[in-house]
Amino acid sequence: MELLFERSRSGRSLINIPAAAVGDYQLPEQFARRSPLDLPAVAEVDISRHYTELSHHVHGVNCGFYPLGSCTMKYNPKLSEEVAVLPEFTQIHPLQPAHTVKGCLEVLGLAQQYLCEITGMDAMSFQPAAGAHGEFTGLLLIKAYHHSRGEGAQRTKVIVPDSAHGTNPASATMNGYTTVNVPSNADGGVDLDALRAAVGPDTAALMLTNPNTLGIFDKNILEITKIVHQAGGLVYYDGANLNAVMGMVRPGDMGFDVVHLNIHKTFGTPHGGGGPGSGPCGCKAFLAPFLPKDQIQRTADGYCLSQPGQSVGRVRSYYGNFLVVVKALTYLLLLGADGIREAAQGSVLNANYMKTRLADVYQAPYPGFCMHEFVLSLEQLHHDTGVSALDVAKALMDNGIHPPTMYFPQIVHEALMIEPTETESKETLDRAIQVFLDIYHTAVTDAESLHQAPLHTTVRRLDETRAARNPILVYAPKKD
Ligand SMILES: *Cc1c(COP(=O)(O)O)cnc(C)c1O
């Protein structure tokens, strides 16, 4: 499709405003631009059609099923959006005196209280803007803690299971730690013997996602956190999969010391497209003195800002993405304690329904019950027919379904990682299951046609190598 710049015709404009009754104001020479401003000249109707057409070229939760594993792409109530645009929340400035924004402080205070209750933590910072940022902040706390005990120089290693999300080792490296990988056992959990062999006086922390990216809840979790604590290390909870367990079990009770949450996955904020997120970092009381500056504290007459004594400093400006926290609090109040628990149960039920129906045909490398997501391996299908996980993903797009997460976790070959979420109806799941089964049938009978998919999308197969090596990130106007 044409870009706005290409649609531009000189002289066209958005709206015809009557000529001003006052004369033009001339900017002082030093502020005036040297060359004309190169903006597209487009009529309002054309600009409206342009953006509407663009919106038809993407797939979002509002278009159809979006089972992107590990991302919790669920439908989020529109009410949260309405609350977040109330002028009382948008028409404020972060430098306003605290006593003029008491309601906003209460939002942060209440969200902190509820999310601490759900996670079993004692304090929380809303500064981190995303999950990875929360991981980085959590490891800063852990580092500050070890330093405060004189063990900072000695504890240089962070242990990460081989099923971990890539941000875990990245956050550890960003904090100057060396990562140590521990393998998974046959059940998809942490191999306890390998963990015992890996921990020692150089262990700073273990980072763990539970349920993990295979959709498996590690039944040995109490033993795992004990092994790390006995070695003097701390245990970090990657909360990206909290959707499966919120209101059921709490990371704090599993023995975790620090958590991050992905509000944009679990608590009512749409994500994808790089929109604002929030990755609050929560911790047990003994780590609270190290939290980023500007904590929200409850007082006799409301909430105030406080500065933790041994703070690691700021990790972002002001209070993080405040309006995302407004949406999270709306979601929490809307669902209540029962609703939060039911959402978790629904996500597990939906995943098991799909897994059970698909595992008869596709192969599930970890059989049995799963939590909120499950992984299929198309290794055998690929071997027998030449149809890969990528081919199946492309064929799903032709059927109005966003592909699942592919080729992750890396311990499963030809992986498709499916997370239906609790917000999908049985009819939607049944339709998606039928599409998966039909594609399998096509793979066996007409493999070649799947190598051609997708046939009905705006763009077909992209040259991914070229896109990665020679990305075009800036619009270059055509010279005429
Ligand atoms: C999404 C995700 C992250 C990173 O979170 P962002 O908010 O995308 O930075 C970390 N761990 C797991 C398991 C995830 O799914």
PDB file of C-alpha atoms in Angstrom, residues 273-444:
ATOM      1  CA  GLY A 273       3.076  -3.496  19.113  1.00  0.00           C
ATOM      2  CA  GLY A 274       5.453  -2.159  21.712  1.00  0.00           C
ATOM      3  CA  GLY A 275       2.816  -0.194  23.597  1.00  0.00           C
ATOM      4  CA  PRO A 276       3.506   0.945  27.130  1.00  0.00           C
ATOM      5  CA  GLY A 277       3.964  -1.931  29.544  1.00  0.00           C
ATOM      6  CA  SER A 278       4.728  -2.289  33.205  1.00  0.00           C
ATOM      7  CA  GLY A 279       6.968  -4.813  34.924  1.00  0.00           C
ATOM      8  CA  PRO A 280       6.693  -4.056  38.650  1.00  0.00           C
ATOM      9  CA  CYS A 281       9.371  -5.593  40.827  1.00  0.00           C
ATOM     10  CA  GLY A 282       8.254  -6.993  44.183  1.00  0.00           C
ATOM     11  CA  CYS A 283      10.370  -8.309  47.030  1.00  0.00           C
ATOM     12  CA  LYS A 284      10.344  -9.685  50.547  1.00  0.00           C
ATOM     13  CA  ALA A 285      10.759  -7.202  53.418  1.00  0.00           C
ATOM     14  CA  PHE A 286      14.497  -7.823  53.875  1.00  0.00           C
ATOM     15  CA  LEU A 287      15.109  -6.509  50.326  1.00  0.00           C
ATOM     16  CA  ALA A 288      12.734  -3.510  50.544  1.00  0.00           C
ATOM     17  CA  PRO A 289      15.482  -1.065  51.701  1.00  0.00           C
ATOM     18  CA  PHE A 290      17.149  -1.542  48.291  1.00  0.00           C
ATOM     19  CA  LEU A 291      14.064  -0.776  46.140  1.00  0.00           C
ATOM     20  CA  PRO A 292      14.210   2.083  43.605  1.00  0.00           C
ATOM     21  CA  LYS A 293      13.593   5.594  44.931  1.00  0.00           C
ATOM     22  CA  ASP A 294      10.094   6.941  45.452  1.00  0.00           C
ATOM     23  CA  GLN A 295       8.238   4.109  47.094  1.00  0.00           C
ATOM     24  CA  ILE A 296       4.568   4.537  47.937  1.00  0.00           C
ATOM     25  CA  GLN A 297       3.944   4.230  51.643  1.00  0.00           C
ATOM     26  CA  ARG A 298       0.722   4.024  53.579  1.00  0.00           C
ATOM     27  CA  THR A 299       0.245   6.608  56.313  1.00  0.00           C
ATOM     28  CA  ALA A 300      -2.512   7.365  58.808  1.00  0.00           C
ATOM     29  CA  ASP A 301      -4.204   9.739  56.335  1.00  0.00           C
ATOM     30  CA  GLY A 302      -3.534   8.169  52.948  1.00  0.00           C
ATOM     31  CA  TYR A 303      -0.321   7.526  51.042  1.00  0.00           C
ATOM     32  CA  CYS A 304       2.965   9.363  50.724  1.00  0.00           C
ATOM     33  CA  LEU A 305       6.252   8.969  48.863  1.00  0.00           C
ATOM     34  CA  SER A 306       9.223   7.551  50.718  1.00  0.00           C
ATOM     35  CA  GLN A 307      12.879   6.935  49.929  1.00  0.00           C
ATOM     36  CA  PRO A 308      14.213   3.465  50.772  1.00  0.00           C
ATOM     37  CA  GLY A 309      17.397   3.788  52.868  1.00  0.00           C
ATOM     38  CA  GLN A 310      19.811   1.777  50.712  1.00  0.00           C
ATOM     39  CA  SER A 311      18.026   2.345  47.399  1.00  0.00           C
ATOM     40  CA  VAL A 312      19.653   1.165  44.174  1.00  0.00           C
ATOM     41  CA  GLY A 313      18.492   4.501  42.735  1.00  0.00           C
ATOM     42  CA  ARG A 314      16.098   5.166  39.918  1.00  0.00           C
ATOM     43  CA  VAL A 315      15.562   2.713  37.073  1.00  0.00           C
ATOM     44  CA  ARG A 316      13.130   4.964  35.216  1.00  0.00           C
ATOM     45  CA  SER A 317      11.689   8.452  35.410  1.00  0.00           C
ATOM     46  CA  TYR A 318       9.051   9.161  38.052  1.00  0.00           C
ATOM     47  CA  TYR A 319       6.642   6.318  38.885  1.00  0.00           C
ATOM     48  CA  GLY A 320       6.838   4.161  35.766  1.00  0.00           C
ATOM     49  CA  ASN A 321       3.952   3.867  33.316  1.00  0.00           C
ATOM     50  CA  PHE A 322       1.304   5.116  35.723  1.00  0.00           C
ATOM     51  CA  LEU A 323      -1.730   4.686  33.445  1.00  0.00           C
ATOM     52  CA  VAL A 324      -0.869   1.010  32.993  1.00  0.00           C
ATOM     53  CA  VAL A 325      -1.090   0.641  36.769  1.00  0.00           C
ATOM     54  CA  VAL A 326      -4.495   2.375  36.632  1.00  0.00           C
ATOM     55  CA  LYS A 327      -5.645  -0.324  34.183  1.00  0.00           C
ATOM     56  CA  ALA A 328      -4.248  -3.076  36.400  1.00  0.00           C
ATOM     57  CA  LEU A 329      -6.057  -1.755  39.472  1.00  0.00           C
ATOM     58  CA  THR A 330      -9.289  -1.474  37.460  1.00  0.00           C
ATOM     59  CA  TYR A 331      -8.875  -5.095  36.380  1.00  0.00           C
ATOM     60  CA  LEU A 332      -8.173  -6.236  39.948  1.00  0.00           C
ATOM     61  CA  LEU A 333     -11.206  -4.397  41.338  1.00  0.00           C
ATOM     62  CA  LEU A 334     -13.390  -5.610  38.470  1.00  0.00           C
ATOM     63  CA  LEU A 335     -12.551  -9.282  38.982  1.00  0.00           C
ATOM     64  CA  GLY A 336     -12.039  -9.339  42.737  1.00  0.00           C
ATOM     65  CA  ALA A 337     -10.308 -12.192  44.540  1.00  0.00           C
ATOM     66  CA  ASP A 338     -12.706 -14.821  43.150  1.00  0.00           C
ATOM     67  CA  GLY A 339     -12.483 -13.534  39.589  1.00  0.00           C
ATOM     68  CA  ILE A 340      -8.685 -13.493  39.641  1.00  0.00           C
ATOM     69  CA  ARG A 341      -8.666 -17.135  40.764  1.00  0.00           C
ATOM     70  CA  GLU A 342     -11.270 -18.088  38.141  1.00  0.00           C
ATOM     71  CA  ALA A 343      -9.218 -16.424  35.394  1.00  0.00           C
ATOM     72  CA  ALA A 344      -6.240 -18.605  36.347  1.00  0.00           C
ATOM     73  CA  GLN A 345      -8.396 -21.733  36.453  1.00  0.00           C
ATOM     74  CA  GLY A 346      -9.965 -20.886  33.091  1.00  0.00           C
ATOM     75  CA  SER A 347      -6.575 -20.443  31.445  1.00  0.00           C
ATOM     76  CA  VAL A 348      -5.467 -23.874  32.687  1.00  0.00           C
ATOM     77  CA  LEU A 349      -8.734 -25.515  31.648  1.00  0.00           C
ATOM     78  CA  ASN A 350      -8.591 -24.034  28.136  1.00  0.00           C
ATOM     79  CA  ALA A 351      -4.981 -25.093  27.633  1.00  0.00           C
ATOM     80  CA  ASN A 352      -5.675 -28.647  28.763  1.00  0.00           C
ATOM     81  CA  TYR A 353      -8.741 -28.859  26.520  1.00  0.00           C
ATOM     82  CA  MET A 354      -6.704 -27.885  23.466  1.00  0.00           C
ATOM     83  CA  LYS A 355      -3.727 -29.994  24.451  1.00  0.00           C
ATOM     84  CA  THR A 356      -5.828 -33.121  24.963  1.00  0.00           C
ATOM     85  CA  ARG A 357      -7.564 -32.726  21.608  1.00  0.00           C
ATOM     86  CA  LEU A 358      -4.368 -31.964  19.673  1.00  0.00           C
ATOM     87  CA  ALA A 359      -2.044 -34.454  21.371  1.00  0.00           C
ATOM     88  CA  ASP A 360      -3.849 -37.357  19.633  1.00  0.00           C
ATOM     89  CA  VAL A 361      -2.448 -36.105  16.334  1.00  0.00           C
ATOM     90  CA  TYR A 362       0.429 -33.741  16.989  1.00  0.00           C
ATOM     91  CA  GLN A 363       3.113 -34.860  19.431  1.00  0.00           C
ATOM     92  CA  ALA A 364       3.301 -33.368  22.925  1.00  0.00           C
ATOM     93  CA  PRO A 365       6.831 -34.046  24.231  1.00  0.00           C
ATOM     94  CA  TYR A 366       5.666 -33.589  27.836  1.00  0.00           C
ATOM     95  CA  PRO A 367       2.457 -35.584  28.182  1.00  0.00           C
ATOM     96  CA  GLY A 368      -0.068 -35.226  30.987  1.00  0.00           C
ATOM     97  CA  PHE A 369      -1.722 -32.161  32.441  1.00  0.00           C
ATOM     98  CA  CYS A 370      -0.294 -28.762  31.657  1.00  0.00           C
ATOM     99  CA  MET A 371      -0.858 -25.354  33.181  1.00  0.00           C
ATOM    100  CA  HIS A 372      -1.830 -22.334  31.036  1.00  0.00           C
ATOM    101  CA  GLU A 373       0.178 -23.331  27.953  1.00  0.00           C
ATOM    102  CA  PHE A 374       1.647 -26.392  26.272  1.00  0.00           C
ATOM    103  CA  VAL A 375       4.297 -27.245  23.724  1.00  0.00           C
ATOM    104  CA  LEU A 376       3.901 -29.461  20.666  1.00  0.00           C
ATOM    105  CA  SER A 377       6.862 -30.901  18.793  1.00  0.00           C
ATOM    106  CA  LEU A 378       6.514 -31.194  15.018  1.00  0.00           C
ATOM    107  CA  GLU A 379       9.823 -33.042  14.735  1.00  0.00           C
ATOM    108  CA  GLN A 380       8.220 -36.302  13.569  1.00  0.00           C
ATOM    109  CA  LEU A 381       5.867 -34.540  11.146  1.00  0.00           C
ATOM    110  CA  HIS A 382       8.809 -32.602   9.742  1.00  0.00           C
ATOM    111  CA  HIS A 383      10.803 -35.799   9.361  1.00  0.00           C
ATOM    112  CA  ASP A 384       7.934 -37.657   7.662  1.00  0.00           C
ATOM    113  CA  THR A 385       6.497 -34.939   5.424  1.00  0.00           C
ATOM    114  CA  GLY A 386       8.990 -32.065   5.273  1.00  0.00           C
ATOM    115  CA  VAL A 387       6.365 -29.761   6.816  1.00  0.00           C
ATOM    116  CA  SER A 388       7.972 -27.647   9.552  1.00  0.00           C
ATOM    117  CA  ALA A 389       6.607 -25.741  12.535  1.00  0.00           C
ATOM    118  CA  LEU A 390       7.111 -22.619  10.425  1.00  0.00           C
ATOM    119  CA  ASP A 391       4.940 -24.023   7.602  1.00  0.00           C
ATOM    120  CA  VAL A 392       2.138 -24.819  10.062  1.00  0.00           C
ATOM    121  CA  ALA A 393       2.421 -21.351  11.604  1.00  0.00           C
ATOM    122  CA  LYS A 394       2.107 -19.744   8.152  1.00  0.00           C
ATOM    123  CA  ALA A 395      -0.914 -21.907   7.329  1.00  0.00           C
ATOM    124  CA  LEU A 396      -2.602 -20.827  10.565  1.00  0.00           C
ATOM    125  CA  MET A 397      -2.347 -17.207   9.376  1.00  0.00           C
ATOM    126  CA  ASP A 398      -4.376 -18.099   6.298  1.00  0.00           C
ATOM    127  CA  ASN A 399      -7.083 -19.206   8.717  1.00  0.00           C
ATOM    128  CA  GLY A 400      -7.216 -15.977  10.698  1.00  0.00           C
ATOM    129  CA  ILE A 401      -5.217 -17.368  13.624  1.00  0.00           C
ATOM    130  CA  HIS A 402      -2.071 -15.744  14.944  1.00  0.00           C
ATOM    131  CA  PRO A 403       0.726 -18.333  15.017  1.00  0.00           C
ATOM    132  CA  PRO A 404       1.765 -19.753  18.380  1.00  0.00           C
ATOM    133  CA  THR A 405       5.271 -19.017  19.649  1.00  0.00           C
ATOM    134  CA  MET A 406       7.656 -21.008  17.438  1.00  0.00           C
ATOM    135  CA  TYR A 407      10.976 -22.745  18.031  1.00  0.00           C
ATOM    136  CA  PHE A 408      10.849 -21.906  21.748  1.00  0.00           C
ATOM    137  CA  PRO A 409      11.709 -23.217  24.275  1.00  0.00           C
ATOM    138  CA  GLN A 410      14.824 -24.348  22.481  1.00  0.00           C
ATOM    139  CA  ILE A 411      14.930 -27.712  24.253  1.00  0.00           C
ATOM    140  CA  VAL A 412      11.974 -28.840  22.095  1.00  0.00           C
ATOM    141  CA  HIS A 413      12.647 -29.341  18.386  1.00  0.00           C
ATOM    142  CA  GLU A 414      10.155 -27.891  15.859  1.00  0.00           C
ATOM    143  CA  ALA A 415       8.262 -26.429  18.811  1.00  0.00           C
ATOM    144  CA  LEU A 416       4.886 -24.740  18.739  1.00  0.00           C
ATOM    145  CA  MET A 417       4.023 -23.221  22.102  1.00  0.00           C
ATOM    146  CA  ILE A 418       0.306 -22.609  22.508  1.00  0.00           C
ATOM    147  CA  GLU A 419      -1.395 -20.429  25.135  1.00  0.00           C
ATOM    148  CA  PRO A 420      -5.133 -20.092  24.489  1.00  0.00           C
ATOM    149  CA  THR A 421      -5.850 -17.929  27.603  1.00  0.00           C
ATOM    150  CA  GLU A 422      -9.040 -17.882  29.664  1.00  0.00           C
ATOM    151  CA  THR A 423     -10.828 -15.268  27.584  1.00  0.00           C
ATOM    152  CA  GLU A 424     -11.552 -17.602  24.636  1.00  0.00           C
ATOM    153  CA  SER A 425     -14.854 -19.443  24.316  1.00  0.00           C
ATOM    154  CA  LYS A 426     -15.195 -23.176  23.681  1.00  0.00           C
ATOM    155  CA  GLU A 427     -16.429 -22.371  20.144  1.00  0.00           C
ATOM    156  CA  THR A 428     -13.247 -20.438  19.371  1.00  0.00           C
ATOM    157  CA  LEU A 429     -11.099 -23.256  20.773  1.00  0.00           C
ATOM    158  CA  ASP A 430     -13.052 -25.872  18.799  1.00  0.00           C
ATOM    159  CA  ARG A 431     -12.617 -23.914  15.600  1.00  0.00           C
ATOM    160  CA  ALA A 432      -8.884 -23.480  16.219  1.00  0.00           C
ATOM    161  CA  ILE A 433      -8.503 -27.189  17.019  1.00  0.00           C
ATOM    162  CA  GLN A 434     -10.233 -28.045  13.723  1.00  0.00           C
ATOM    163  CA  VAL A 435      -7.856 -25.731  11.832  1.00  0.00           C
ATOM    164  CA  PHE A 436      -4.840 -27.428  13.465  1.00  0.00           C
ATOM    165  CA  LEU A 437      -6.219 -30.869  12.554  1.00  0.00           C
ATOM    166  CA  ASP A 438      -6.994 -29.821   8.962  1.00  0.00           C
ATOM    167  CA  ILE A 439      -3.478 -28.470   8.532  1.00  0.00           C
ATOM    168  CA  TYR A 440      -2.071 -31.759   9.814  1.00  0.00           C
ATOM    169  CA  HIS A 441      -4.185 -33.612   7.266  1.00  0.00           C
ATOM    170  CA  THR A 442      -2.901 -31.308   4.502  1.00  0.00           C
ATOM    171  CA  ALA A 443       0.687 -31.908   5.668  1.00  0.00           C
ATOM    172  CA  VAL A 444       0.254 -35.625   5.130  1.00  0.00           C
TER     173      VAL A 444
END
